[in-house]
Short mmCIF file of C-alpha atoms in Angstrom, two decimals:
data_model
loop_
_atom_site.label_atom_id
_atom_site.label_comp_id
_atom_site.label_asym_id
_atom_site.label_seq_id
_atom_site.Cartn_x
_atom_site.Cartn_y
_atom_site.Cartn_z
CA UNK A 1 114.89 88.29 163.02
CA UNK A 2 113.88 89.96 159.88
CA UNK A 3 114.43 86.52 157.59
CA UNK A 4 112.16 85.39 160.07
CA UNK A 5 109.75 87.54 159.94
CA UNK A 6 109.25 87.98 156.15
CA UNK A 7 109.52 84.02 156.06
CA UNK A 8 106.26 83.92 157.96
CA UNK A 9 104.93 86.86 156.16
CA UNK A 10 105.39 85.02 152.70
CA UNK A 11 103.77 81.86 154.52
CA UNK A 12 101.41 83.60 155.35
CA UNK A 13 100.40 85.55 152.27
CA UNK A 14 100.54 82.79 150.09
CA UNK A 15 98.61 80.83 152.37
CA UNK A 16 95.47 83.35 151.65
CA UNK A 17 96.42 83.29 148.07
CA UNK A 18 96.18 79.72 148.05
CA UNK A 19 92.47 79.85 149.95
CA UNK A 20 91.17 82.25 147.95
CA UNK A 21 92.22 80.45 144.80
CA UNK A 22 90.45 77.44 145.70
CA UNK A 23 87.32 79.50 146.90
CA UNK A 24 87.47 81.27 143.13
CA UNK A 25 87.57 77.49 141.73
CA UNK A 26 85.33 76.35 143.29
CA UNK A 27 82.77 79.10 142.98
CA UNK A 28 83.84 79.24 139.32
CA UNK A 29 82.54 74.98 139.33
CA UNK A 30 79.41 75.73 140.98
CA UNK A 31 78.32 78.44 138.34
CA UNK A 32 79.33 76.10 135.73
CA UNK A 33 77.26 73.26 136.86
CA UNK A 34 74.53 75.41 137.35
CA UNK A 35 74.43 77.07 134.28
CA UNK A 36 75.08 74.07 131.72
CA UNK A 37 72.06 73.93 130.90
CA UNK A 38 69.95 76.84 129.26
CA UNK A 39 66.40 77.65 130.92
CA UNK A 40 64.35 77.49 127.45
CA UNK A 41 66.22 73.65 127.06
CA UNK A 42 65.33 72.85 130.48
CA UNK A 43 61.66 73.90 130.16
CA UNK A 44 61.44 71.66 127.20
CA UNK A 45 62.83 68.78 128.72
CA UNK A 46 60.28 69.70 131.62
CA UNK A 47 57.34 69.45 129.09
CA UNK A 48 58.50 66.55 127.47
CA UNK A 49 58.79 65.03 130.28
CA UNK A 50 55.53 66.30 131.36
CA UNK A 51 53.40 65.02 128.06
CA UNK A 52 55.12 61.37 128.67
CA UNK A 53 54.07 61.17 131.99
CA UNK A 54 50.25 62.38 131.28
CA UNK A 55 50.38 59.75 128.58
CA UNK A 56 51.28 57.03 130.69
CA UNK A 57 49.01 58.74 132.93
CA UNK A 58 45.91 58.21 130.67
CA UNK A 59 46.91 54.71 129.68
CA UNK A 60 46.97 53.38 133.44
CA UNK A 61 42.92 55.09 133.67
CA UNK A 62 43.77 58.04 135.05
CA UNK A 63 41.88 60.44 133.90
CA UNK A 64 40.45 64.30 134.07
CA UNK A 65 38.32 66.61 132.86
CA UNK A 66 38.72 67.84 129.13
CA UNK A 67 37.70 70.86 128.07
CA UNK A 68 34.56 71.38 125.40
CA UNK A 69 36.12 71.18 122.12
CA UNK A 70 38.93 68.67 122.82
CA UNK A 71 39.12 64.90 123.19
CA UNK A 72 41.70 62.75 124.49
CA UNK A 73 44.29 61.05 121.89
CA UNK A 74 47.28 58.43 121.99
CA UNK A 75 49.82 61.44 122.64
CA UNK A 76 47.48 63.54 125.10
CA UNK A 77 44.18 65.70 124.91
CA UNK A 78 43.95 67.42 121.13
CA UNK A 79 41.42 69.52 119.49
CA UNK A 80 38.56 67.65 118.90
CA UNK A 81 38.72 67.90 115.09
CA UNK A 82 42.42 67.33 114.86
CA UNK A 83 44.35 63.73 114.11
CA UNK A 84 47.03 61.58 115.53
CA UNK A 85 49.05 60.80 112.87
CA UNK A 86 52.11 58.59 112.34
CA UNK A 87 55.33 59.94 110.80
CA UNK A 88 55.34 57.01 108.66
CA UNK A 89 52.02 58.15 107.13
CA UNK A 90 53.44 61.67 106.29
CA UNK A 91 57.28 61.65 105.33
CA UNK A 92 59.82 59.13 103.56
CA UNK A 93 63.10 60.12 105.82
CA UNK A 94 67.39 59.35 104.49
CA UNK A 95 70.35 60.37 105.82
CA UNK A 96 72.55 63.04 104.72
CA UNK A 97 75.85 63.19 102.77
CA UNK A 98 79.37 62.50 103.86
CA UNK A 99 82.21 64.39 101.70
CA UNK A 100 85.84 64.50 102.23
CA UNK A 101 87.17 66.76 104.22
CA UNK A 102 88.51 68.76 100.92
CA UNK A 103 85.20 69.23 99.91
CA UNK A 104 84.09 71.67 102.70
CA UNK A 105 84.21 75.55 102.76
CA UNK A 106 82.91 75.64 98.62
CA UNK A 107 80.15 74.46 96.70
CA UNK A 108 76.06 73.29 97.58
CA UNK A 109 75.09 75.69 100.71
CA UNK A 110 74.38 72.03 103.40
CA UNK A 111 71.86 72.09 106.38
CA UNK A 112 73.77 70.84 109.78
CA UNK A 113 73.19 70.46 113.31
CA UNK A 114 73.67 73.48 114.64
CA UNK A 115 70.80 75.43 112.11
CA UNK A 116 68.04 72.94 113.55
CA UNK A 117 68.97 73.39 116.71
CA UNK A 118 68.96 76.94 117.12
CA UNK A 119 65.79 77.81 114.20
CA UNK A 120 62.64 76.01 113.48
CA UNK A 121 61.88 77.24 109.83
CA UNK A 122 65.09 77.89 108.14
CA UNK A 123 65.86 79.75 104.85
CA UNK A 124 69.13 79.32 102.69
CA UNK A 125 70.48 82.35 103.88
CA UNK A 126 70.54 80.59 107.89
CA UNK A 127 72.67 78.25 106.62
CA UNK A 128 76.81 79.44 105.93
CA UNK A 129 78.25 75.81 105.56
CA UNK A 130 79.11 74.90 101.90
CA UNK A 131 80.15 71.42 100.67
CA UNK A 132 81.45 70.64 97.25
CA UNK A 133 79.44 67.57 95.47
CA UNK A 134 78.43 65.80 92.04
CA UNK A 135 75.66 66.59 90.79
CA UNK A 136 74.32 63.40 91.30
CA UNK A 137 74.78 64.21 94.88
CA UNK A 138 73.49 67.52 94.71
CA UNK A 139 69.83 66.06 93.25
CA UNK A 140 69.87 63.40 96.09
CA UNK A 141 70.52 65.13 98.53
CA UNK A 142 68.64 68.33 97.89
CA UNK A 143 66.63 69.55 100.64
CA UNK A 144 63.46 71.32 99.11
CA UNK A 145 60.71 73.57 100.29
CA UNK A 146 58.88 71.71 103.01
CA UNK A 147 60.87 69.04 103.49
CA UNK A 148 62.00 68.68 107.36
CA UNK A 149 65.74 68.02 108.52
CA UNK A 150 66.05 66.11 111.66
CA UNK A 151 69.30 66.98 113.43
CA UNK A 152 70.98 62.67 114.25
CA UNK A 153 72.75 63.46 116.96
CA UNK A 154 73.48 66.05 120.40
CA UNK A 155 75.95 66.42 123.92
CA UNK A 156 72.20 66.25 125.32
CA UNK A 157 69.10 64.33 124.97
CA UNK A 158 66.93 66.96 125.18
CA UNK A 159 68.38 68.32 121.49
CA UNK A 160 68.23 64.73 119.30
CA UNK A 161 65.80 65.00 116.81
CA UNK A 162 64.72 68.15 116.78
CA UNK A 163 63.36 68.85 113.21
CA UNK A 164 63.20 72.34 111.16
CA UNK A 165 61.38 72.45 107.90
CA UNK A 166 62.97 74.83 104.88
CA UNK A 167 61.46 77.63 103.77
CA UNK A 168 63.07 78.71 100.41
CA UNK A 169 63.56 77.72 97.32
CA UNK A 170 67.19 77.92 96.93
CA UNK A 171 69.21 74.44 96.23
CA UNK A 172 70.93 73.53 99.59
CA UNK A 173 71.34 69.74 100.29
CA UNK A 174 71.55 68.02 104.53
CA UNK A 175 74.94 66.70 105.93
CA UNK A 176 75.76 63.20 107.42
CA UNK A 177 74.53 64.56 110.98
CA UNK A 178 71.12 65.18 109.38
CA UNK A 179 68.05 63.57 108.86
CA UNK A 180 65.63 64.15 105.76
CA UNK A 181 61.73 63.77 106.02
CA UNK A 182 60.19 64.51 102.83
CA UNK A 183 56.56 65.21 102.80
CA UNK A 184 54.80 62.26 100.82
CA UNK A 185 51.29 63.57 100.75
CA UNK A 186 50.11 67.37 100.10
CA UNK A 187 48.45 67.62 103.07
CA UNK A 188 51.31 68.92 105.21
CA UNK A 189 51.33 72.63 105.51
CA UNK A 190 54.61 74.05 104.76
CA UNK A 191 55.12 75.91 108.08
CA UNK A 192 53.12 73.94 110.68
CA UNK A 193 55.41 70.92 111.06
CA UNK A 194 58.34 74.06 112.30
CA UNK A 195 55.97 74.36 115.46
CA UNK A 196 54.15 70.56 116.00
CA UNK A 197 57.54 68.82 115.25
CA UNK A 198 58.83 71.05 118.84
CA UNK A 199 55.86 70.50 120.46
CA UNK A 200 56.31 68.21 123.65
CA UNK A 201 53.88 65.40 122.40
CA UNK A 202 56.31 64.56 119.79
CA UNK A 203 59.74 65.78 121.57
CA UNK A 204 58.70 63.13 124.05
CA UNK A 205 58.39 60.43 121.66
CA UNK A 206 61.57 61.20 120.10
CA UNK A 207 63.95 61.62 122.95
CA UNK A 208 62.78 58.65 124.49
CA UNK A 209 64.44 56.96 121.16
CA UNK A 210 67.85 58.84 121.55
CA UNK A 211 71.22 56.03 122.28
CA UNK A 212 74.38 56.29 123.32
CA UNK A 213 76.06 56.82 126.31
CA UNK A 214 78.16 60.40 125.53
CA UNK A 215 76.12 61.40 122.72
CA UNK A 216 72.80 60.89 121.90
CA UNK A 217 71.56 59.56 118.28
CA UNK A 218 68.46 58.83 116.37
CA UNK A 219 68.52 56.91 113.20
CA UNK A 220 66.18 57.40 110.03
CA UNK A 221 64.96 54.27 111.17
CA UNK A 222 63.40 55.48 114.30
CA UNK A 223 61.13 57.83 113.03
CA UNK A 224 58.77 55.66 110.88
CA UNK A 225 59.29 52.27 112.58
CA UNK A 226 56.22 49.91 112.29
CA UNK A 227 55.54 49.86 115.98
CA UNK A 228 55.50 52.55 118.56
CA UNK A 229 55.96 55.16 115.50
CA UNK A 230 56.42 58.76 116.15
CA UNK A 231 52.96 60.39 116.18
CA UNK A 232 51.76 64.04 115.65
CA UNK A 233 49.21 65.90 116.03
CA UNK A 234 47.56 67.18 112.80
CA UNK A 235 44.80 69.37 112.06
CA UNK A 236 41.98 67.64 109.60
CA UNK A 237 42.37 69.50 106.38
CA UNK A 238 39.04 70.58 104.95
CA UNK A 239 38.14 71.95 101.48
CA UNK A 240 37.76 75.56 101.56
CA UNK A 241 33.87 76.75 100.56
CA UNK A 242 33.98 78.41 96.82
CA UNK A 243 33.01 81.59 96.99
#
């Protein structure tokens, strides 16, 4: 009677153990689907979203009201003294350096992925990777004050090509994963292309260039292309009244 008994009792208790382990699983999926994705990365993707659809919006007819003071543009309504301006028109862009595996952990402080993603101005002291190079290397791939890195490649489309822009003036150079925009005019301000380069105008633009199936990439080539170029918005620089 008693092997009985505790037979069933064992059943029985490992048949709750069982149940609630496959509650806890499940639970434990649910939360993890749910919270894959930051808020702050899905409200940009909402905006981006948002600014492509008001442009397509606009270029059907549909229209609204603007406010006094701004004027509709290419890329969506604008201050009315601002400029839409093509990427092409502002920065010559290459792709970063490749080193042996060796060469890591010593060396040339180098700009990667993860620093774009998480800051939009960097200095050399937000970026802890090192990477051993020629000199040669080191001069070509330097990144300098005010040039922008372009991070190639991201798990999600919502990350590809976002861009930071350096702030120092301490040699660090941009690995493979990178793309470099260097300014080719002096009329980009130094700090403004940290802020219009996130903005969802030009987000849009980019992530609706992002390939791949797992991961998704951008190429140097498709920022500047001839046709359908990346566009920002750009306030008219005026000469400042001598005093």
């Amino acid at each position: 009677m008693d092997d009985k008994w505790l037979a069933a009792l064992e059943a029985t208790v490992r048949g709750e153990m069982d149940r609630v382990s496959q509650h806890l699983t499940r639970r434990v999926h649910a939360l993890a689907e749910r919270y894959e994705t930051p808020l702050p990365r899905l409200a940009a993707r909402v905006a981006a979203l948002e600014a492509t659809v008001n442009c397509h919006l606009e270029r059907m007819g549909f229209s609204w009201e603007v406010t006094p003071g701004y004027k509709r543009s290419d890329i969506g309504v604008i201050p009315q003294e601002w400029e839409v301006v093509r990427f092409s028109k502002l920065f010559e862009f290459r792709n970063g350096v490749n080193a042996d595996k060796d060469a890591y952990g010593r060396g040339t402080p180098f700009v990667n992925v993860l620093e774009i993603i998480t800051k939009g101005h960097l200095k050399a002291s937000d970026v802890p990777g090192k990477v051993s190079l020629p000199r040669s290397a080191v001069v070509s791939y330097a990144v300098r004050r005010g040039d922008l890195v372009f991070n190639r490649t991201s798990e999600t489309q919502a990350e590809v090509g976002l861009a930071a822009v350096y702030l120092d003036d301490v040699p660090v150079v941009f690995g493979g994963f990178v793309i470099r925009g260097r300014p080719t005019t002096a009329d980009v301000d130094a700090i403004f292309p940290g802020y219009a380069f996130r903005a969802p105008s030009v987000r849009s633009q980019i992530i609706a260039r992002g390939r791949g199936a797992i991961r998704a990439n951008v190429g140097q080539g498709d920022l500047p292309a001839n046709r359908g170029c990346v566009a920002a918005r750009v306030p008219n620089k005026k000469p400042s009244p001598r005093r």
